[in-house]
Short mmCIF file of C-alpha atoms and ligand atoms in Angstrom, two decimals:
data_model
loop_
_atom_site.label_atom_id
_atom_site.label_comp_id
_atom_site.label_asym_id
_atom_site.label_seq_id
_atom_site.Cartn_x
_atom_site.Cartn_y
_atom_site.Cartn_z
CA MET A 1 -3.60 22.49 -128.84
CA ASN A 2 -3.87 18.80 -129.62
CA HIS A 3 -7.12 18.30 -131.46
CA LEU A 4 -8.96 20.85 -133.58
CA ALA A 5 -12.31 20.64 -135.31
CA VAL A 6 -13.22 22.33 -138.57
CA LEU A 7 -16.69 23.05 -139.94
CA THR A 8 -18.37 24.96 -142.75
CA SER A 9 -21.53 26.89 -141.92
CA GLY A 10 -24.16 29.15 -143.49
CA GLY A 11 -24.26 29.66 -147.26
CA ASP A 12 -21.73 27.59 -149.24
CA SER A 13 -19.10 29.38 -151.29
CA PRO A 14 -16.52 28.25 -153.85
CA GLY A 15 -13.16 27.80 -152.14
CA MET A 16 -14.48 26.35 -148.88
CA ASN A 17 -12.94 22.99 -149.84
CA ALA A 18 -9.56 24.62 -150.44
CA CYS A 19 -9.83 26.20 -146.99
CA ILE A 20 -10.70 22.90 -145.28
CA ARG A 21 -7.76 21.30 -147.06
CA ALA A 22 -5.38 24.00 -145.83
CA VAL A 23 -6.64 23.65 -142.24
CA VAL A 24 -6.28 19.85 -142.28
CA ARG A 25 -2.82 19.86 -143.84
CA THR A 26 -1.41 22.70 -141.73
CA ALA A 27 -2.69 21.00 -138.58
CA GLY A 28 -1.17 17.69 -139.73
CA LEU A 29 2.21 19.34 -140.26
CA ASN A 30 2.03 20.59 -136.67
CA ASN A 31 1.01 17.18 -135.28
CA ILE A 32 -2.48 18.33 -134.38
CA ARG A 33 -5.36 15.86 -134.73
CA VAL A 34 -8.25 17.12 -136.85
CA SER A 35 -11.95 16.31 -136.77
CA GLY A 36 -14.29 17.35 -139.56
CA VAL A 37 -17.79 18.33 -138.49
CA TYR A 38 -20.53 17.64 -141.05
CA ARG A 39 -23.38 20.15 -141.60
CA GLY A 40 -21.98 23.04 -139.58
CA TYR A 41 -23.35 23.73 -136.12
CA GLN A 42 -26.17 21.21 -136.58
CA GLY A 43 -23.55 18.46 -136.99
CA LEU A 44 -21.80 19.72 -133.87
CA ILE A 45 -25.07 19.33 -131.92
CA GLU A 46 -25.73 15.87 -133.39
CA ASP A 47 -22.10 14.72 -133.02
CA ASP A 48 -21.89 14.16 -136.79
CA ILE A 49 -18.11 14.27 -136.69
CA ILE A 50 -15.28 12.22 -138.22
CA GLU A 51 -11.55 12.24 -137.73
CA VAL A 52 -9.77 13.38 -140.88
CA ASN A 53 -6.24 13.27 -142.17
CA ARG A 54 -4.43 14.68 -145.19
CA ASP A 55 -5.83 11.97 -147.50
CA HIS A 56 -9.43 13.03 -146.86
CA VAL A 57 -8.73 16.32 -148.61
CA ARG A 58 -6.99 14.93 -151.68
CA ASN A 59 -8.59 16.02 -154.96
CA THR A 60 -10.84 18.59 -153.31
CA ILE A 61 -9.11 21.92 -153.98
CA HIS A 62 -10.83 22.40 -157.34
CA ARG A 63 -14.36 21.52 -156.22
CA GLY A 64 -17.07 24.07 -155.43
CA GLY A 65 -19.40 23.76 -152.44
CA THR A 66 -18.14 22.02 -149.32
CA TRP A 67 -17.59 18.29 -148.89
CA LEU A 68 -18.20 18.68 -145.15
CA LYS A 69 -21.62 20.03 -146.13
CA THR A 70 -23.15 23.09 -144.55
CA ALA A 71 -26.38 23.91 -142.76
CA ARG A 72 -28.33 26.54 -140.94
CA SER A 73 -29.16 25.51 -137.38
CA ASP A 74 -31.94 27.15 -135.36
CA GLU A 75 -31.14 24.86 -132.45
CA PHE A 76 -27.63 26.31 -132.19
CA ARG A 77 -29.15 29.74 -131.59
CA THR A 78 -30.46 28.43 -128.24
CA PRO A 79 -28.25 27.95 -125.13
CA GLU A 80 -29.60 24.37 -124.85
CA GLY A 81 -28.47 23.59 -128.41
CA ARG A 82 -25.03 25.02 -127.76
CA GLN A 83 -24.73 22.99 -124.53
CA LYS A 84 -25.19 19.81 -126.58
CA ALA A 85 -22.43 20.98 -128.94
CA ILE A 86 -20.15 21.75 -125.99
CA ALA A 87 -20.76 18.30 -124.47
CA ASN A 88 -19.77 16.67 -127.79
CA LEU A 89 -16.64 18.81 -128.12
CA ARG A 90 -15.59 17.90 -124.57
CA ALA A 91 -16.34 14.20 -125.01
CA ARG A 92 -14.11 14.09 -128.07
CA GLY A 93 -11.31 16.10 -126.47
CA ILE A 94 -11.53 18.82 -129.11
CA ASP A 95 -9.64 21.87 -127.87
CA ALA A 96 -9.91 24.35 -130.77
CA LEU A 97 -12.40 25.15 -133.53
CA VAL A 98 -12.12 26.60 -137.04
CA VAL A 99 -15.38 27.96 -138.47
CA ILE A 100 -15.55 28.65 -142.20
CA GLY A 101 -18.62 30.78 -142.93
CA GLY A 102 -20.18 34.21 -143.01
CA ASP A 103 -21.18 36.80 -140.43
CA GLY A 104 -23.97 34.65 -138.94
CA SER A 105 -21.53 31.78 -138.45
CA PHE A 106 -19.14 34.11 -136.64
CA ARG A 107 -21.96 35.29 -134.35
CA GLY A 108 -22.59 31.64 -133.58
CA ALA A 109 -18.87 31.12 -132.88
CA THR A 110 -18.87 34.13 -130.55
CA ALA A 111 -21.86 32.74 -128.63
CA LEU A 112 -20.20 29.32 -128.36
CA SER A 113 -16.90 30.65 -127.10
CA ALA A 114 -18.67 32.79 -124.46
CA GLU A 115 -20.10 29.56 -123.04
CA MET A 116 -16.93 27.45 -123.48
CA GLU A 117 -14.23 29.92 -122.62
CA ASP A 118 -11.37 27.44 -122.81
CA LEU A 119 -12.14 26.74 -126.49
CA PRO A 120 -10.17 28.96 -128.88
CA VAL A 121 -12.27 29.70 -131.98
CA ILE A 122 -11.08 31.22 -135.23
CA GLY A 123 -13.04 32.05 -138.38
CA CYS A 124 -12.30 32.02 -142.10
CA PRO A 125 -14.64 34.26 -144.14
CA GLY A 126 -16.43 31.94 -146.56
CA THR A 127 -19.15 33.91 -148.33
CA ILE A 128 -19.65 35.10 -151.88
CA ASP A 129 -21.02 38.46 -150.66
CA ASN A 130 -17.71 40.01 -149.47
CA ASP A 131 -19.77 41.58 -146.69
CA LEU A 132 -17.38 41.28 -143.76
CA PHE A 133 -15.36 44.09 -142.28
CA GLY A 134 -11.59 43.70 -141.91
CA THR A 135 -10.79 41.69 -145.01
CA ASP A 136 -10.39 42.95 -148.54
CA LEU A 137 -11.83 39.73 -149.92
CA THR A 138 -13.88 36.76 -148.76
CA ILE A 139 -13.61 33.18 -150.03
CA GLY A 140 -15.93 32.70 -153.01
CA TYR A 141 -16.44 36.32 -153.96
CA ASP A 142 -14.06 36.31 -156.92
CA THR A 143 -15.61 33.14 -158.35
CA ALA A 144 -19.14 34.50 -157.93
CA VAL A 145 -18.21 37.71 -159.76
CA ASN A 146 -16.60 35.73 -162.58
CA THR A 147 -19.72 33.57 -162.88
CA ALA A 148 -21.97 36.62 -162.99
CA VAL A 149 -19.77 38.34 -165.58
CA GLU A 150 -19.85 35.27 -167.82
CA ALA A 151 -23.64 35.18 -167.55
CA VAL A 152 -23.97 38.88 -168.37
CA ASP A 153 -21.66 38.46 -171.40
CA ARG A 154 -24.08 35.85 -172.76
CA ILE A 155 -27.11 38.00 -172.03
CA ARG A 156 -25.47 40.93 -173.79
CA ASP A 157 -25.31 38.95 -177.05
CA THR A 158 -29.08 38.54 -176.95
CA ALA A 159 -29.66 42.11 -175.77
CA ALA A 160 -27.66 43.45 -178.72
CA SER A 161 -29.15 41.07 -181.30
CA HIS A 162 -32.75 41.84 -180.28
CA ASN A 163 -32.43 45.50 -179.23
CA ARG A 164 -33.43 44.76 -175.67
CA LEU A 165 -32.73 46.31 -172.32
CA PHE A 166 -31.89 43.61 -169.77
CA PHE A 167 -32.11 44.00 -166.01
CA VAL A 168 -29.87 41.35 -164.50
CA GLU A 169 -30.25 40.63 -160.80
CA VAL A 170 -27.21 39.38 -158.95
CA MET A 171 -26.84 38.24 -155.32
CA GLY A 172 -26.31 40.75 -152.52
CA ARG A 173 -29.09 41.31 -149.99
CA ASP A 174 -27.16 43.90 -148.00
CA ALA A 175 -24.06 44.52 -150.06
CA GLY A 176 -23.54 45.69 -153.62
CA PHE A 177 -20.02 44.32 -154.10
CA ILE A 178 -20.95 41.55 -156.54
CA ALA A 179 -23.17 43.94 -158.52
CA LEU A 180 -20.55 46.67 -158.72
CA ARG A 181 -17.67 44.43 -159.81
CA THR A 182 -19.91 42.56 -162.25
CA GLY A 183 -21.15 45.84 -163.68
CA ILE A 184 -17.66 47.18 -164.27
CA ALA A 185 -16.30 43.95 -165.74
CA ALA A 186 -19.32 43.32 -167.96
CA GLY A 187 -19.54 46.93 -169.13
CA ALA A 188 -23.04 47.54 -167.74
CA GLU A 189 -24.86 50.76 -168.53
CA ALA A 190 -25.76 51.18 -164.85
CA VAL A 191 -25.47 49.37 -161.52
CA LEU A 192 -28.06 49.61 -158.74
CA ILE A 193 -26.92 48.66 -155.24
CA PRO A 194 -28.30 48.79 -151.68
CA GLU A 195 -25.64 51.23 -150.47
CA THR A 196 -26.91 54.06 -152.66
CA THR A 197 -30.41 55.41 -153.22
CA THR A 198 -31.87 54.35 -156.53
CA TYR A 199 -33.59 57.20 -158.35
CA ILE A 200 -35.73 55.81 -161.14
CA ASP A 201 -35.99 59.32 -162.64
CA GLU A 202 -32.23 59.50 -163.09
CA LEU A 203 -32.14 56.05 -164.65
CA VAL A 204 -34.97 56.89 -167.04
CA GLN A 205 -33.22 60.13 -167.98
CA LYS A 206 -30.07 58.25 -168.83
CA LEU A 207 -32.03 55.72 -170.88
CA GLU A 208 -33.79 58.54 -172.73
CA THR A 209 -30.44 59.99 -173.72
CA ASP A 210 -29.33 56.56 -174.91
CA TRP A 211 -32.52 56.19 -176.92
CA LYS A 212 -32.08 59.61 -178.57
CA GLU A 213 -28.54 58.67 -179.50
CA ARG A 214 -29.91 55.52 -181.12
CA ARG A 215 -28.58 53.05 -178.56
CA ARG A 216 -31.16 50.30 -178.46
CA SER A 217 -29.75 47.68 -176.10
CA GLY A 218 -28.23 47.68 -172.67
CA ILE A 219 -27.53 45.92 -169.40
CA ILE A 220 -28.51 47.21 -165.97
CA VAL A 221 -27.08 45.16 -163.10
CA VAL A 222 -29.26 45.18 -159.98
CA ALA A 223 -28.24 43.81 -156.57
CA GLU A 224 -31.07 41.73 -155.09
CA GLY A 225 -31.23 44.01 -152.02
CA ASP A 226 -31.38 47.26 -153.96
CA ASP A 227 -33.81 49.79 -152.45
CA GLY A 228 -35.48 50.14 -155.86
CA GLY A 229 -36.99 46.69 -155.23
CA GLY A 230 -34.88 44.17 -157.16
CA ALA A 231 -34.62 43.69 -160.91
CA ILE A 232 -38.26 42.72 -161.56
CA GLU A 233 -39.59 45.78 -159.76
CA VAL A 234 -37.08 48.21 -161.27
CA ALA A 235 -37.75 46.85 -164.77
CA ARG A 236 -41.49 47.30 -164.24
CA LYS A 237 -41.06 50.92 -163.13
CA VAL A 238 -38.79 51.72 -166.07
CA GLN A 239 -41.03 49.99 -168.60
CA GLU A 240 -44.02 52.01 -167.33
CA ARG A 241 -42.20 55.26 -167.85
CA PHE A 242 -40.44 54.27 -171.00
CA PRO A 243 -42.46 51.85 -173.14
CA GLN A 244 -40.25 52.20 -176.25
CA TRP A 245 -37.59 49.95 -174.73
CA GLU A 246 -38.22 46.24 -174.80
CA THR A 247 -37.16 45.24 -171.31
CA LYS A 248 -36.32 41.75 -170.02
CA VAL A 249 -35.32 40.51 -166.59
CA THR A 250 -32.88 37.74 -165.66
CA VAL A 251 -32.40 36.73 -162.04
CA LEU A 252 -29.12 34.83 -161.83
CA GLY A 253 -29.93 33.28 -158.43
CA HIS A 254 -28.09 30.22 -157.23
CA ILE A 255 -25.91 29.69 -160.28
CA GLN A 256 -23.68 32.30 -158.62
CA ARG A 257 -23.05 30.22 -155.50
CA GLY A 258 -21.55 27.06 -156.93
CA GLY A 259 -18.93 26.15 -159.47
CA ARG A 260 -15.21 25.58 -159.64
CA PRO A 261 -13.39 28.11 -157.49
CA SER A 262 -11.20 30.60 -159.35
CA ALA A 263 -7.43 30.47 -158.86
CA GLN A 264 -7.70 33.61 -156.73
CA ASP A 265 -10.25 32.00 -154.41
CA ARG A 266 -8.21 28.82 -154.07
CA ILE A 267 -5.14 30.83 -153.14
CA LEU A 268 -7.06 33.08 -150.74
CA ALA A 269 -8.73 30.06 -149.10
CA SER A 270 -5.39 28.25 -148.78
CA ARG A 271 -3.79 31.29 -147.15
CA MET A 272 -6.73 31.74 -144.78
CA GLY A 273 -6.94 28.07 -143.75
CA HIS A 274 -3.19 28.02 -143.14
CA GLY A 275 -3.46 31.36 -141.30
CA ALA A 276 -6.26 30.00 -139.09
CA VAL A 277 -4.12 27.16 -137.73
CA LEU A 278 -1.07 29.39 -137.30
CA GLY A 279 -3.27 31.93 -135.51
CA LEU A 280 -4.52 29.26 -133.11
CA LEU A 281 -0.95 28.16 -132.46
CA GLN A 282 -0.09 31.78 -131.63
CA GLY A 283 -2.94 31.92 -129.10
CA GLN A 284 -5.47 33.84 -131.20
CA SER A 285 -9.16 33.35 -130.46
CA ARG A 286 -12.52 34.93 -131.36
CA VAL A 287 -10.96 36.41 -134.47
CA MET A 288 -11.50 36.12 -138.20
CA VAL A 289 -8.58 35.60 -140.54
CA GLY A 290 -8.56 38.45 -143.05
CA VAL A 291 -6.34 39.65 -145.85
CA GLN A 292 -5.62 43.36 -146.00
CA SER A 293 -3.38 44.77 -148.73
CA GLY A 294 -1.94 41.32 -149.32
CA GLN A 295 -1.15 40.60 -145.65
CA VAL A 296 -2.87 38.04 -143.42
CA VAL A 297 -4.43 39.76 -140.39
CA TYR A 298 -6.63 38.72 -137.44
CA VAL A 299 -9.78 40.75 -136.88
CA PRO A 300 -11.97 40.38 -133.75
CA PHE A 301 -15.35 38.78 -134.57
CA GLU A 302 -17.22 41.78 -133.12
CA GLN A 303 -15.51 44.09 -135.62
CA ALA A 304 -15.81 41.73 -138.57
CA THR A 305 -19.55 41.21 -138.14
CA LYS A 306 -20.63 44.69 -137.06
CA HIS A 307 -20.65 46.20 -140.50
CA HIS A 308 -19.11 45.57 -143.89
CA GLN A 309 -16.48 47.63 -145.62
CA ALA A 310 -17.71 50.70 -147.47
CA ILE A 311 -18.25 50.66 -151.21
CA ASN A 312 -15.40 52.42 -152.97
CA PRO A 313 -16.99 55.60 -154.40
CA TYR A 314 -14.39 55.64 -157.18
CA LEU A 315 -15.80 52.36 -158.53
CA LEU A 316 -19.29 53.86 -158.62
CA GLU A 317 -17.97 56.83 -160.57
CA LEU A 318 -16.23 54.42 -162.91
CA VAL A 319 -19.51 52.68 -163.77
CA GLU A 320 -21.13 56.03 -164.47
CA ALA A 321 -18.24 57.33 -166.53
CA LEU A 322 -17.87 54.23 -168.71
CA GLY A 323 -21.41 52.85 -168.84
P1 LIG B 1 -23.77 32.95 -142.76
O1 LIG B 1 -22.70 32.41 -141.88
O2 LIG B 1 -23.56 32.57 -144.20
O3 LIG B 1 -24.01 34.43 -142.53
P2 LIG B 1 -26.25 32.34 -141.27
O4 LIG B 1 -26.58 33.76 -140.98
O5 LIG B 1 -27.36 31.45 -141.73
O6 LIG B 1 -25.13 32.17 -142.40
O7 LIG B 1 -25.60 31.70 -139.97
C1 LIG B 1 -25.20 30.36 -139.93
C2 LIG B 1 -25.57 29.73 -138.61
O8 LIG B 1 -24.87 30.37 -137.53
C3 LIG B 1 -27.05 29.85 -138.21
O9 LIG B 1 -27.86 28.89 -138.84
C4 LIG B 1 -26.99 29.63 -136.71
O10 LIG B 1 -26.91 28.25 -136.40
C5 LIG B 1 -25.65 30.28 -136.33
N1 LIG B 1 -25.90 31.63 -135.81
C6 LIG B 1 -26.11 32.77 -136.49
N2 LIG B 1 -26.31 33.82 -135.66
C7 LIG B 1 -26.24 33.32 -134.41
C8 LIG B 1 -26.35 33.87 -133.08
N3 LIG B 1 -26.59 35.18 -132.89
N4 LIG B 1 -26.20 33.04 -132.02
C9 LIG B 1 -25.96 31.73 -132.20
N5 LIG B 1 -25.83 31.14 -133.41
C10 LIG B 1 -25.96 31.92 -134.49
#
């Protein structure tokens, strides 16, 4: 391996910059040239690529987002689009690729490597959703949970002062990890997630008990992909059945995606970026770098993207017991 390329793809997540930095510096230490690809796969198709060295990544470890920028590319989903990318990789003499992104980005990497078999490809899981199998944590998840918890803490002040019941929607179309962790850390009364069926009756029953016991404010955390229909819909259903409560809805939205990465995310991203280059040097390909029980591991893309890890039932019980 003489010349690797690194790109960030799909949704941005805090810690991607720390991961790029680790890739660039580890490659430099091993005398490998590095090219940075702007705007993910779209930049690969358009040859929007620059050579980078260790100085390009100075003063980036603490910044959210990704300085290489990211994009979604419909063209890359087509064989013709990928052929353009392959021609650019060959013309530049790039002989390995590091993809920092989520499950979609890894599907793209799998498609690319099937059509350019001599190109080793390795992935670092950059997504706030934590929805990849084979790693305990993804880059950006910890920061996103901390951001959501801080927001819920603020909302709780208003909920308590005004005797209101707040439904707070957090990100997670398919996975309830952000909602569950946020709910536990922010002391939510209940957490609604896509992995479990939401029974409005049960929720109303719980709220009735609270009301009888003179509790007049509360926080319900709802994952955006919850089967109950998201926070606005759940709040509407509850309000219909239970008009005594004054309900309010806050959708946190994109404030959860950006921001300074937490120390944990910077460390995780540094380990994964470093692990990606070491993995390539060991001959790994078509794998994602993961961390399991504190150890760096390599997980085949097909496994990582097939499904996400299961929700820990103990954490669900914890919300119920303490909420
Ligand atoms: P994420 O990586 O955050 O899950 P996306 O699902 O948007 O984000 O995927 C990022 C990009 O990866 C897409 O815009 C597309 O270019 C590429 N991609 C995703 N799935 C495939 C696929 N099956 N084949 C080829 N490219 C894909």
